[in-house]
Amino acid sequence: EPEVTQTPSHQVTQMGQEVILRCVPISNHLYFYWYRQILGQKVEFLVSFYNNEISEKSEIFDDQFSVERPDGSNFTLKIRSTKLEDSAMYFCASSEQGASTDTQYFGPGTRLTVL
Amino acid sequence: SQQGEEDPQALSIQEGENATMNCSYKTSINNLQWYRQNSGRGLVHLILIRSNEREKHSGRLRVTLDTSKKSSSLLITASRAADTASYFCATANDYKLSFGAGTTVTVRA
């Protein structure tokens, strides 16, 4: 069964460093998402992406964050200058159609630790 | 916010018993989805119920949706130790899912 994959599974970085989290969505999916979950808290929406554009972003997704689909398979989340509070599990998701009609399939997550 | 809120926060049951958890939300939705998360792992999709549906089944799972009360329930029948996990409801609009805080279910052998 096709699945969303994410790399790396765990990333440790120093505060102020840039990180890029990578995702390979399911191949025939057109809608892509990033969510995060701080330890012990709710899963929070960050951004949705369709047709090479951001569809919606949350208040969390400020100028330090960016997303890109650099080729036909990868979907990346970049954090330009990490802060301690960026430490969280980051989940990528994809769906064939938009969130209003279709299931979102999640990857296993990247645990980001900012020291 | 459309966020779903689950109730109870935690549930402990004996293997073989049924587990029921509820989700309430605030605004109109397109669909509502239930996910399972094992400790420290990813989110596994369980079931999607559309706003015009009232009940849906998948194996040992039964989901109901009452849009007039803005609530949904997830029933797991004949629970197993492997069902031990956190369960989240998520409400969907066009571009995103909004998750609740989840119900932690512990199934005792």
mmCIF file of C-alpha atoms in Angstrom:
data_model
loop_
_atom_site.group_PDB
_atom_site.id
_atom_site.type_symbol
_atom_site.label_atom_id
_atom_site.label_comp_id
_atom_site.label_asym_id
_atom_site.label_seq_id
_atom_site.Cartn_x
_atom_site.Cartn_y
_atom_site.Cartn_z
ATOM 1 C CA GLU A 1 0.000 0.000 0.000
ATOM 2 C CA PRO A 2 1.411 3.438 -0.906
ATOM 3 C CA GLU A 3 2.495 5.554 2.016
ATOM 4 C CA VAL A 4 3.933 8.937 2.840
ATOM 5 C CA THR A 5 7.592 8.822 3.812
ATOM 6 C CA GLN A 6 9.614 11.380 5.741
ATOM 7 C CA THR A 7 13.323 11.918 6.306
ATOM 8 C CA PRO A 8 15.118 12.148 8.597
ATOM 9 C CA SER A 9 13.262 10.398 11.392
ATOM 10 C CA HIS A 10 15.113 12.494 13.966
ATOM 11 C CA GLN A 11 16.965 15.776 13.494
ATOM 12 C CA VAL A 12 18.984 17.489 16.190
ATOM 13 C CA THR A 13 20.097 21.052 15.529
ATOM 14 C CA GLN A 14 21.459 24.078 17.304
ATOM 15 C CA MET A 15 19.275 27.123 17.838
ATOM 16 C CA GLY A 16 19.595 29.531 14.920
ATOM 17 C CA GLN A 17 20.466 26.846 12.385
ATOM 18 C CA GLU A 18 18.447 26.091 9.279
ATOM 19 C CA VAL A 19 16.770 22.741 8.893
ATOM 20 C CA ILE A 20 15.026 21.109 5.964
ATOM 21 C CA LEU A 21 12.533 18.359 6.574
ATOM 22 C CA ARG A 22 11.757 16.149 3.635
ATOM 23 C CA CYS A 23 8.628 14.291 2.625
ATOM 24 C CA VAL A 24 7.658 12.086 -0.273
ATOM 25 C CA PRO A 25 3.860 12.176 -0.605
ATOM 26 C CA ILE A 26 1.818 9.402 -2.167
ATOM 27 C CA SER A 27 2.476 9.586 -5.884
ATOM 28 C CA ASN A 28 -0.966 10.413 -7.280
ATOM 29 C CA HIS A 29 -1.831 12.895 -4.540
ATOM 30 C CA LEU A 30 -2.163 16.570 -5.365
ATOM 31 C CA TYR A 31 -2.606 18.195 -1.958
ATOM 32 C CA PHE A 32 0.180 18.377 0.588
ATOM 33 C CA TYR A 33 0.282 19.445 4.208
ATOM 34 C CA TRP A 34 2.601 19.982 7.150
ATOM 35 C CA TYR A 35 1.481 19.625 10.752
ATOM 36 C CA ARG A 36 3.409 19.614 13.989
ATOM 37 C CA GLN A 37 2.892 18.168 17.429
ATOM 38 C CA ILE A 38 4.745 19.530 20.420
ATOM 39 C CA LEU A 39 5.272 16.793 22.997
ATOM 40 C CA GLY A 40 2.076 16.143 24.906
ATOM 41 C CA GLN A 41 0.039 18.627 22.892
ATOM 42 C CA LYS A 42 -2.424 18.637 19.996
ATOM 43 C CA VAL A 43 -1.489 18.151 16.381
ATOM 44 C CA GLU A 44 -1.391 21.644 14.859
ATOM 45 C CA PHE A 45 -1.825 22.614 11.229
ATOM 46 C CA LEU A 46 1.039 24.535 9.664
ATOM 47 C CA VAL A 47 0.431 24.823 5.928
ATOM 48 C CA SER A 48 -1.361 23.314 2.962
ATOM 49 C CA PHE A 49 -0.019 23.317 -0.586
ATOM 50 C CA TYR A 50 -1.666 22.702 -3.929
ATOM 51 C CA ASN A 51 -0.692 23.438 -7.511
ATOM 52 C CA ASN A 52 2.676 24.813 -6.390
ATOM 53 C CA GLU A 53 1.089 27.373 -4.122
ATOM 54 C CA ILE A 54 0.290 27.696 -0.454
ATOM 55 C CA SER A 55 -3.464 27.275 -0.019
ATOM 56 C CA GLU A 56 -3.625 28.133 3.650
ATOM 57 C CA LYS A 57 -1.178 28.693 6.483
ATOM 58 C CA SER A 58 -1.556 29.033 10.209
ATOM 59 C CA GLU A 59 -0.261 31.732 12.524
ATOM 60 C CA ILE A 60 2.596 29.415 13.420
ATOM 61 C CA PHE A 61 3.818 29.442 9.815
ATOM 62 C CA ASP A 62 5.654 32.750 9.939
ATOM 63 C CA ASP A 63 8.482 34.104 7.797
ATOM 64 C CA GLN A 64 10.891 31.575 9.297
ATOM 65 C CA PHE A 65 9.031 28.761 7.558
ATOM 66 C CA SER A 66 8.824 27.937 3.887
ATOM 67 C CA VAL A 67 7.664 25.007 1.790
ATOM 68 C CA GLU A 68 8.738 23.812 -1.591
ATOM 69 C CA ARG A 69 8.060 21.061 -4.065
ATOM 70 C CA PRO A 70 11.461 21.020 -5.749
ATOM 71 C CA ASP A 71 10.688 18.143 -8.074
ATOM 72 C CA GLY A 72 7.854 15.796 -8.910
ATOM 73 C CA SER A 73 8.150 13.730 -5.769
ATOM 74 C CA ASN A 74 9.532 15.669 -2.797
ATOM 75 C CA PHE A 75 7.817 18.185 -0.561
ATOM 76 C CA THR A 76 10.007 20.065 1.905
ATOM 77 C CA LEU A 77 9.582 22.231 4.969
ATOM 78 C CA LYS A 78 12.400 24.641 5.732
ATOM 79 C CA ILE A 79 12.879 26.441 9.013
ATOM 80 C CA ARG A 80 15.403 29.216 8.442
ATOM 81 C CA SER A 81 16.533 29.980 11.968
ATOM 82 C CA THR A 82 15.345 27.420 14.474
ATOM 83 C CA LYS A 83 14.178 28.345 17.954
ATOM 84 C CA LEU A 84 13.916 26.184 21.032
ATOM 85 C CA GLU A 85 10.133 26.246 20.720
ATOM 86 C CA ASP A 86 10.340 24.679 17.251
ATOM 87 C CA SER A 87 11.189 21.378 18.925
ATOM 88 C CA ALA A 88 8.328 19.082 17.946
ATOM 89 C CA MET A 89 7.287 16.163 15.794
ATOM 90 C CA TYR A 90 6.631 17.363 12.258
ATOM 91 C CA PHE A 91 4.195 15.395 10.139
ATOM 92 C CA CYS A 92 3.750 15.575 6.409
ATOM 93 C CA ALA A 93 0.437 14.511 4.906
ATOM 94 C CA SER A 94 -1.041 14.210 1.454
ATOM 95 C CA SER A 95 -4.445 13.692 -0.099
ATOM 96 C CA GLU A 96 -5.726 13.014 -3.569
ATOM 97 C CA GLN A 97 -8.371 15.682 -3.287
ATOM 98 C CA GLY A 98 -8.799 18.597 -0.908
ATOM 99 C CA ALA A 99 -9.260 18.257 2.839
ATOM 100 C CA SER A 100 -12.976 18.948 2.580
ATOM 101 C CA THR A 101 -13.608 15.721 0.691
ATOM 102 C CA ASP A 102 -10.718 13.349 1.131
ATOM 103 C CA THR A 103 -8.655 11.405 3.623
ATOM 104 C CA GLN A 104 -5.271 12.802 4.545
ATOM 105 C CA TYR A 105 -2.518 10.220 4.857
ATOM 106 C CA PHE A 106 0.237 11.021 7.287
ATOM 107 C CA GLY A 107 3.903 10.143 7.270
ATOM 108 C CA PRO A 108 5.685 8.718 10.327
ATOM 109 C CA GLY A 109 7.022 12.133 11.308
ATOM 110 C CA THR A 110 10.366 13.821 11.872
ATOM 111 C CA ARG A 111 11.268 14.540 15.460
ATOM 112 C CA LEU A 112 13.062 17.897 15.539
ATOM 113 C CA THR A 113 15.103 18.717 18.613
ATOM 114 C CA VAL A 114 16.499 22.240 18.874
ATOM 115 C CA LEU A 115 19.261 22.681 21.447
ATOM 116 C CA SER B 1 -12.040 27.422 15.772
ATOM 117 C CA GLN B 2 -13.505 24.241 14.328
ATOM 118 C CA GLN B 3 -11.387 22.092 16.572
ATOM 119 C CA GLY B 4 -12.772 18.800 17.752
ATOM 120 C CA GLU B 5 -12.542 18.131 21.453
ATOM 121 C CA GLU B 6 -12.519 14.543 22.654
ATOM 122 C CA ASP B 7 -14.093 13.141 25.758
ATOM 123 C CA PRO B 8 -12.962 11.422 27.920
ATOM 124 C CA GLN B 9 -9.296 12.427 28.027
ATOM 125 C CA ALA B 10 -8.332 8.926 29.123
ATOM 126 C CA LEU B 11 -10.024 5.541 29.148
ATOM 127 C CA SER B 12 -8.885 2.255 30.659
ATOM 128 C CA ILE B 13 -10.744 -0.933 29.766
ATOM 129 C CA GLN B 14 -10.361 -4.687 29.928
ATOM 130 C CA GLU B 15 -9.544 -6.632 26.802
ATOM 131 C CA GLY B 16 -12.776 -7.683 25.104
ATOM 132 C CA GLU B 17 -14.750 -4.682 26.340
ATOM 133 C CA ASN B 18 -16.002 -1.888 24.127
ATOM 134 C CA ALA B 19 -14.450 1.584 24.152
ATOM 135 C CA THR B 20 -16.464 4.678 23.328
ATOM 136 C CA MET B 21 -15.084 8.153 22.910
ATOM 137 C CA ASN B 22 -16.796 11.349 21.877
ATOM 138 C CA CYS B 23 -15.825 14.393 19.913
ATOM 139 C CA SER B 24 -17.502 17.790 19.877
ATOM 140 C CA TYR B 25 -16.781 20.653 17.538
ATOM 141 C CA LYS B 26 -17.869 24.226 17.113
ATOM 142 C CA THR B 27 -18.588 25.123 13.499
ATOM 143 C CA SER B 28 -20.004 23.436 10.403
ATOM 144 C CA ILE B 29 -17.728 20.870 8.786
ATOM 145 C CA ASN B 30 -17.228 19.128 5.464
ATOM 146 C CA ASN B 31 -16.166 15.880 7.048
ATOM 147 C CA LEU B 32 -14.798 14.491 10.272
ATOM 148 C CA GLN B 33 -11.938 12.021 10.477
ATOM 149 C CA TRP B 34 -10.666 9.773 13.242
ATOM 150 C CA TYR B 35 -6.999 8.915 13.642
ATOM 151 C CA ARG B 36 -5.003 6.653 15.922
ATOM 152 C CA GLN B 37 -1.535 7.416 17.237
ATOM 153 C CA ASN B 38 0.619 4.923 19.039
ATOM 154 C CA SER B 39 3.052 6.482 21.488
ATOM 155 C CA GLY B 40 5.616 8.602 19.655
ATOM 156 C CA ARG B 41 4.519 7.382 16.255
ATOM 157 C CA GLY B 42 2.657 8.719 13.238
ATOM 158 C CA LEU B 43 -1.065 9.215 12.725
ATOM 159 C CA VAL B 44 -2.971 6.318 11.243
ATOM 160 C CA HIS B 45 -6.215 7.135 9.500
ATOM 161 C CA LEU B 46 -9.160 5.113 10.786
ATOM 162 C CA ILE B 47 -12.318 6.421 9.217
ATOM 163 C CA LEU B 48 -13.800 9.460 7.464
ATOM 164 C CA ILE B 49 -17.453 10.390 7.845
ATOM 165 C CA ARG B 50 -18.976 13.063 5.642
ATOM 166 C CA SER B 51 -21.324 15.739 6.920
ATOM 167 C CA ASN B 52 -24.297 14.099 5.169
ATOM 168 C CA GLU B 53 -23.605 10.695 6.755
ATOM 169 C CA ARG B 54 -24.854 9.587 10.162
ATOM 170 C CA GLU B 55 -23.028 6.338 10.768
ATOM 171 C CA LYS B 56 -20.117 4.422 9.324
ATOM 172 C CA HIS B 57 -18.516 1.082 10.079
ATOM 173 C CA SER B 58 -15.056 -0.292 9.432
ATOM 174 C CA GLY B 59 -14.229 -3.652 10.963
ATOM 175 C CA ARG B 60 -14.524 -3.267 14.739
ATOM 176 C CA LEU B 61 -14.965 0.501 14.449
ATOM 177 C CA ARG B 62 -18.263 2.348 14.401
ATOM 178 C CA VAL B 63 -18.442 6.096 13.972
ATOM 179 C CA THR B 64 -21.524 8.254 14.330
ATOM 180 C CA LEU B 65 -22.001 11.880 13.422
ATOM 181 C CA ASP B 66 -24.719 14.207 14.664
ATOM 182 C CA THR B 67 -24.341 17.527 12.896
ATOM 183 C CA SER B 68 -27.245 19.066 14.823
ATOM 184 C CA LYS B 69 -25.333 18.491 18.064
ATOM 185 C CA LYS B 70 -21.953 19.021 16.434
ATOM 186 C CA SER B 71 -20.699 15.762 17.855
ATOM 187 C CA SER B 72 -19.258 12.438 16.783
ATOM 188 C CA SER B 73 -18.497 9.192 18.560
ATOM 189 C CA LEU B 74 -16.036 6.393 17.924
ATOM 190 C CA LEU B 75 -16.831 2.929 19.230
ATOM 191 C CA ILE B 76 -14.219 0.191 19.249
ATOM 192 C CA THR B 77 -15.816 -3.176 19.868
ATOM 193 C CA ALA B 78 -14.148 -6.217 21.415
ATOM 194 C CA SER B 79 -11.003 -4.282 22.250
ATOM 195 C CA ARG B 80 -7.547 -5.825 22.054
ATOM 196 C CA ALA B 81 -4.254 -4.907 23.691
ATOM 197 C CA ALA B 82 -3.101 -3.625 20.289
ATOM 198 C CA ASP B 83 -5.850 -0.974 20.411
ATOM 199 C CA THR B 84 -3.914 0.812 23.166
ATOM 200 C CA ALA B 85 -3.221 4.226 21.633
ATOM 201 C CA SER B 86 -4.382 7.823 21.495
ATOM 202 C CA TYR B 87 -7.396 8.525 19.314
ATOM 203 C CA PHE B 88 -8.016 11.895 17.707
ATOM 204 C CA CYS B 89 -10.926 13.382 15.867
ATOM 205 C CA ALA B 90 -10.160 15.982 13.231
ATOM 206 C CA THR B 91 -12.594 18.319 11.520
ATOM 207 C CA ALA B 92 -11.955 19.248 7.909
ATOM 208 C CA ASN B 93 -12.430 22.412 5.961
ATOM 209 C CA ASP B 94 -11.179 23.039 2.453
ATOM 210 C CA TYR B 95 -7.488 23.193 3.245
ATOM 211 C CA LYS B 96 -6.755 21.668 6.631
ATOM 212 C CA LEU B 97 -7.625 19.373 9.485
ATOM 213 C CA SER B 98 -8.164 20.719 12.993
ATOM 214 C CA PHE B 99 -7.367 18.169 15.678
ATOM 215 C CA GLY B 100 -8.644 17.747 19.196
ATOM 216 C CA ALA B 101 -6.493 16.851 22.188
ATOM 217 C CA GLY B 102 -7.298 13.158 21.887
ATOM 218 C CA THR B 103 -8.462 10.295 24.081
ATOM 219 C CA THR B 104 -5.797 7.972 25.453
ATOM 220 C CA VAL B 105 -7.105 4.420 25.523
ATOM 221 C CA THR B 106 -5.413 1.710 27.550
ATOM 222 C CA VAL B 107 -6.579 -1.857 27.029
ATOM 223 C CA ARG B 108 -5.603 -4.158 29.907
ATOM 224 C CA ALA B 109 -4.930 -7.804 29.169
#
